[in-house]
Amino acid sequence: MNLQGQVAVVTGASGGLGSPIAKALAAHGASVACQDIADGVEATAEAIGAAGGPQAAAYVCDVSDSAAVDAMFADVDRRWGRVDVLVNNAGVGRTPGDGRDEADDAPLITRMTDSGWQRIIDVNLNGAFYCARAAVRRMAPAGRGSVINMSSISGLTGIGVIHYSTTKAGLLGFTRQLAADLGPFGIRVNAVCPGVIDTPMIEGVDVERLRAMTPLGRIGVPDDVTGAVLYLASDDSSFTTGQWLSPNGGIFMG
């Protein structure tokens, strides 16, 4: 999978899946713009540089702020002059006011506040839209590009929490429609739907129960996901668009 000379933007790159994805893209030749709302994203960019690979830059901003996203992409223009790959990985699973911390047997939706719902929509869905819009403005004139939206098995199955599962399902619809719209411009759009992966996102999840339900008998690790992203980012998937890949150990077979 050769990404030499290409420029990738990876959101949510301070940890979880984002940092391994950014490092994997760099290891295969891409320069990487690493974004996160947290200062830790600088460590990801520094690690890429320390590995002797291509250039990397850290951007601390909020993907739910469209002006901040546009400013980031403008700086990517100044630095590299192109965008070939976008990995929409930024996402949150818990939000203040989402009702999950209340000791109450009432349905979660009745305990979720407007702000608890809205924040996850703003980051997981609106953020993907803002970044895709900015990336496509660069990709379309070049007649090529790859947008990869990080959804989840929760978006496929409804096994999860209502606000999170809703946004991840929404990303799948976004992926399909955007793929149809952008095909004539040479831009591919696909999604990755990880299963249970050993990252901070699974804190509080009954991992042993899910391990027992998984045919491969284990929880995934980030490297199980980076391979799917690398495939979709590279020309190895040049005839693949509007699709989803789900590295999930067989817990869901779609």
Short mmCIF file of C-alpha atoms in Angstrom, two decimals:
data_model
loop_
_atom_site.label_atom_id
_atom_site.label_comp_id
_atom_site.label_asym_id
_atom_site.label_seq_id
_atom_site.Cartn_x
_atom_site.Cartn_y
_atom_site.Cartn_z
CA MET A 1 0.00 0.00 0.00
CA ASN A 2 1.95 2.96 -1.30
CA LEU A 3 0.97 6.42 -0.07
CA GLN A 4 4.21 8.15 -1.05
CA GLY A 5 3.74 11.84 -1.78
CA GLN A 6 0.18 11.93 -0.47
CA VAL A 7 -1.20 14.11 2.30
CA ALA A 8 -3.64 12.70 4.84
CA VAL A 9 -5.73 14.50 7.45
CA VAL A 10 -6.62 12.39 10.49
CA THR A 11 -9.01 13.80 13.07
CA GLY A 12 -9.10 12.62 16.67
CA ALA A 13 -5.42 11.72 16.39
CA SER A 14 -4.26 12.15 19.98
CA GLY A 15 -5.00 8.55 21.03
CA GLY A 16 -7.55 5.75 20.71
CA LEU A 17 -7.65 4.67 17.07
CA GLY A 18 -6.61 8.04 15.65
CA SER A 19 -2.98 7.95 16.72
CA PRO A 20 -2.29 4.43 15.36
CA ILE A 21 -4.08 5.34 12.12
CA ALA A 22 -1.99 8.49 11.65
CA LYS A 23 1.22 6.58 12.35
CA ALA A 24 0.24 3.78 9.95
CA LEU A 25 -0.49 6.23 7.13
CA ALA A 26 2.88 7.88 7.71
CA ALA A 27 4.64 4.52 7.79
CA HIS A 28 3.30 3.92 4.27
CA GLY A 29 4.58 7.24 2.97
CA ALA A 30 1.90 9.87 3.64
CA SER A 31 2.48 13.24 5.24
CA VAL A 32 -0.09 13.56 7.99
CA ALA A 33 -2.03 16.46 9.48
CA CYS A 34 -3.03 15.26 12.95
CA GLN A 35 -6.03 16.95 14.56
CA ASP A 36 -7.56 16.72 18.01
CA ILE A 37 -9.19 18.94 20.57
CA ALA A 38 -6.57 17.76 23.08
CA ASP A 39 -2.95 18.88 23.33
CA GLY A 40 -1.85 15.22 23.22
CA VAL A 41 -2.10 15.28 19.43
CA GLU A 42 1.33 16.89 19.35
CA ALA A 43 2.80 13.65 20.67
CA THR A 44 1.40 11.77 17.67
CA ALA A 45 3.00 14.21 15.23
CA GLU A 46 6.28 14.09 17.12
CA ALA A 47 6.29 10.28 17.10
CA ILE A 48 5.83 10.29 13.32
CA GLY A 49 8.76 12.67 12.96
CA ALA A 50 10.91 10.64 15.35
CA ALA A 51 10.28 7.52 13.26
CA GLY A 52 12.03 9.21 10.35
CA GLY A 53 8.99 9.16 8.10
CA PRO A 54 7.33 11.96 6.17
CA GLN A 55 6.29 15.26 7.66
CA ALA A 56 3.56 15.53 10.27
CA ALA A 57 1.85 18.52 11.85
CA ALA A 58 -0.39 18.83 14.89
CA TYR A 59 -3.57 20.92 14.93
CA VAL A 60 -5.42 21.56 18.18
CA CYS A 61 -8.97 22.58 17.32
CA ASP A 62 -12.58 21.46 17.65
CA VAL A 63 -14.04 19.74 14.58
CA SER A 64 -17.50 20.94 15.63
CA ASP A 65 -16.33 24.50 14.90
CA SER A 66 -16.57 24.97 11.13
CA ALA A 67 -14.35 28.07 11.15
CA ALA A 68 -11.62 26.19 13.03
CA VAL A 69 -11.84 23.32 10.55
CA ASP A 70 -11.52 25.70 7.61
CA ALA A 71 -8.51 27.36 9.24
CA MET A 72 -6.84 23.99 9.73
CA PHE A 73 -7.31 23.01 6.09
CA ALA A 74 -6.05 26.41 4.97
CA ASP A 75 -2.86 25.76 6.92
CA VAL A 76 -2.58 22.30 5.35
CA ASP A 77 -2.78 24.10 1.99
CA ARG A 78 0.08 26.40 2.97
CA ARG A 79 2.15 23.52 4.27
CA TRP A 80 1.59 20.87 1.61
CA GLY A 81 -0.69 22.28 -1.07
CA ARG A 82 -2.94 19.21 -1.31
CA VAL A 83 -5.21 16.78 0.53
CA ASP A 84 -5.47 13.21 -0.72
CA VAL A 85 -6.96 11.34 2.24
CA LEU A 86 -9.32 12.34 5.03
CA VAL A 87 -9.95 10.03 7.97
CA ASN A 88 -12.96 11.34 9.90
CA ASN A 89 -12.06 9.66 13.17
CA ALA A 90 -12.87 12.35 15.75
CA GLY A 91 -15.72 11.24 17.96
CA VAL A 92 -17.05 11.13 21.49
CA GLY A 93 -19.00 8.40 23.22
CA ARG A 94 -20.02 10.12 26.43
CA THR A 95 -21.17 13.69 26.94
CA PRO A 96 -22.07 15.71 30.02
CA GLY A 97 -25.79 15.52 30.55
CA ASP A 98 -26.30 12.34 28.56
CA GLY A 99 -27.93 10.67 31.59
CA ARG A 100 -25.58 7.71 31.75
CA ASP A 101 -24.23 8.59 35.18
CA GLU A 102 -27.64 8.84 36.84
CA ALA A 103 -28.78 5.97 39.06
CA ASP A 104 -32.21 5.72 37.49
CA ASP A 105 -34.04 2.85 35.84
CA ALA A 106 -35.99 5.16 33.54
CA PRO A 107 -35.22 4.88 29.79
CA LEU A 108 -32.01 6.67 28.92
CA ILE A 109 -33.72 8.95 26.42
CA THR A 110 -35.85 10.41 29.22
CA ARG A 111 -32.73 11.28 31.22
CA MET A 112 -30.71 12.75 28.34
CA THR A 113 -30.55 16.54 28.20
CA ASP A 114 -30.62 18.65 25.06
CA SER A 115 -26.94 19.50 25.52
CA GLY A 116 -26.01 15.87 26.16
CA TRP A 117 -27.60 14.91 22.84
CA GLN A 118 -26.38 17.93 20.87
CA ARG A 119 -22.69 17.69 21.76
CA ILE A 120 -22.33 14.21 20.30
CA ILE A 121 -24.20 15.26 17.15
CA ASP A 122 -21.92 18.29 16.84
CA VAL A 123 -18.71 16.27 17.06
CA ASN A 124 -19.55 12.92 15.48
CA LEU A 125 -21.78 14.11 12.63
CA ASN A 126 -21.30 17.84 12.11
CA GLY A 127 -17.54 17.49 12.53
CA ALA A 128 -17.40 14.84 9.82
CA PHE A 129 -19.44 17.09 7.52
CA TYR A 130 -17.24 20.15 8.12
CA CYS A 131 -14.03 18.17 7.52
CA ALA A 132 -15.37 16.38 4.45
CA ARG A 133 -16.56 19.66 2.95
CA ALA A 134 -13.15 21.25 3.46
CA ALA A 135 -11.30 18.19 2.13
CA VAL A 136 -13.49 17.84 -0.96
CA ARG A 137 -12.84 21.47 -1.85
CA ARG A 138 -9.22 20.37 -2.28
CA MET A 139 -9.82 16.92 -3.74
CA ALA A 140 -12.36 17.76 -6.43
CA PRO A 141 -10.06 20.02 -8.52
CA ALA A 142 -7.42 17.25 -8.40
CA GLY A 143 -9.94 14.65 -9.57
CA ARG A 144 -9.04 12.15 -6.88
CA GLY A 145 -9.18 11.50 -3.16
CA SER A 146 -10.36 9.15 -0.43
CA VAL A 147 -12.66 10.02 2.46
CA ILE A 148 -12.88 7.44 5.23
CA ASN A 149 -15.55 7.85 7.89
CA MET A 150 -15.00 6.00 11.15
CA SER A 151 -18.39 4.59 12.07
CA SER A 152 -18.90 1.68 14.48
CA ILE A 153 -20.55 -1.67 14.87
CA SER A 154 -23.05 0.32 16.95
CA GLY A 155 -24.12 2.07 13.78
CA LEU A 156 -24.79 -1.29 12.14
CA THR A 157 -26.54 -3.08 14.98
CA GLY A 158 -28.03 -0.56 17.39
CA ILE A 159 -26.07 -2.20 20.22
CA GLY A 160 -24.87 0.80 22.14
CA VAL A 161 -26.15 4.08 23.51
CA ILE A 162 -28.79 6.04 21.64
CA HIS A 163 -26.86 9.23 20.88
CA TYR A 164 -23.67 7.40 19.90
CA SER A 165 -25.41 4.73 17.81
CA THR A 166 -27.47 7.39 16.06
CA THR A 167 -24.41 9.35 14.99
CA LYS A 168 -22.56 6.25 13.82
CA ALA A 169 -25.55 5.10 11.78
CA GLY A 170 -25.81 8.61 10.39
CA LEU A 171 -22.20 8.39 9.22
CA LEU A 172 -23.12 5.34 7.15
CA GLY A 173 -25.88 7.25 5.36
CA PHE A 174 -23.50 10.18 4.93
CA THR A 175 -20.92 7.80 3.44
CA ARG A 176 -23.30 6.29 0.89
CA GLN A 177 -24.74 9.61 -0.30
CA LEU A 178 -21.36 11.32 -0.44
CA ALA A 179 -19.94 8.40 -2.43
CA ALA A 180 -22.74 8.78 -4.97
CA ASP A 181 -22.24 12.54 -5.17
CA LEU A 182 -18.45 12.45 -5.45
CA GLY A 183 -17.90 9.46 -7.73
CA PRO A 184 -17.97 11.67 -10.85
CA PHE A 185 -15.17 13.74 -9.31
CA GLY A 186 -12.92 10.72 -8.78
CA ILE A 187 -13.33 10.80 -4.99
CA ARG A 188 -14.04 7.58 -3.11
CA VAL A 189 -15.95 7.60 0.18
CA ASN A 190 -16.08 4.58 2.48
CA ALA A 191 -16.58 3.76 6.15
CA VAL A 192 -14.91 1.57 8.74
CA CYS A 193 -17.12 0.08 11.47
CA PRO A 194 -14.88 -1.35 14.21
CA GLY A 195 -16.19 -3.82 16.73
CA VAL A 196 -14.95 -3.91 20.32
CA ILE A 197 -11.43 -2.50 20.16
CA ASP A 198 -9.11 -2.08 23.14
CA THR A 199 -9.11 1.71 23.42
CA PRO A 200 -10.34 4.12 26.13
CA MET A 201 -13.71 4.23 24.32
CA ILE A 202 -14.68 0.85 25.83
CA GLU A 203 -14.34 2.02 29.43
CA GLY A 204 -17.33 0.77 31.38
CA VAL A 205 -18.24 -1.85 28.77
CA ASP A 206 -18.68 -5.50 29.80
CA VAL A 207 -15.67 -6.64 27.78
CA GLU A 208 -15.72 -10.23 29.00
CA ARG A 209 -19.30 -10.71 27.87
CA LEU A 210 -18.48 -9.31 24.45
CA ARG A 211 -15.35 -11.44 24.19
CA ALA A 212 -17.45 -14.52 24.84
CA MET A 213 -19.85 -13.46 22.07
CA THR A 214 -17.04 -12.97 19.53
CA PRO A 215 -16.29 -15.99 17.29
CA LEU A 216 -12.57 -15.14 17.17
CA GLY A 217 -12.56 -15.16 20.96
CA ARG A 218 -10.78 -11.89 21.61
CA ILE A 219 -11.15 -8.14 21.75
CA GLY A 220 -9.69 -6.22 18.85
CA VAL A 221 -6.57 -4.08 18.98
CA PRO A 222 -5.92 -0.89 16.98
CA ASP A 223 -3.81 -2.74 14.39
CA ASP A 224 -6.93 -4.71 13.48
CA VAL A 225 -8.45 -1.44 12.29
CA THR A 226 -5.48 0.33 10.71
CA GLY A 227 -5.26 -2.28 7.96
CA ALA A 228 -8.80 -1.48 6.84
CA VAL A 229 -8.03 2.24 6.79
CA LEU A 230 -4.81 1.73 4.83
CA TYR A 231 -6.65 -0.33 2.23
CA LEU A 232 -9.34 2.32 1.77
CA ALA A 233 -6.79 5.15 1.68
CA SER A 234 -4.65 3.51 -0.99
CA ASP A 235 -5.16 2.82 -4.67
CA ASP A 236 -5.57 -0.85 -3.74
CA SER A 237 -9.24 0.10 -3.22
CA SER A 238 -9.53 2.20 -6.40
CA PHE A 239 -12.84 0.50 -7.36
CA THR A 240 -14.35 0.60 -3.86
CA THR A 241 -16.72 3.37 -2.82
CA GLY A 242 -19.88 3.68 -0.75
CA GLN A 243 -18.92 0.59 1.25
CA TRP A 244 -18.22 -0.26 4.87
CA LEU A 245 -15.63 -2.60 6.34
CA SER A 246 -16.16 -3.96 9.84
CA PRO A 247 -13.18 -5.47 11.67
CA ASN A 248 -15.17 -6.95 14.54
CA GLY A 249 -13.99 -10.52 15.09
CA GLY A 250 -17.27 -11.93 13.78
CA ILE A 251 -19.51 -10.54 16.53
CA PHE A 252 -21.61 -9.10 13.70
CA MET A 253 -21.77 -10.70 10.27
CA GLY A 254 -23.55 -8.38 7.85
#
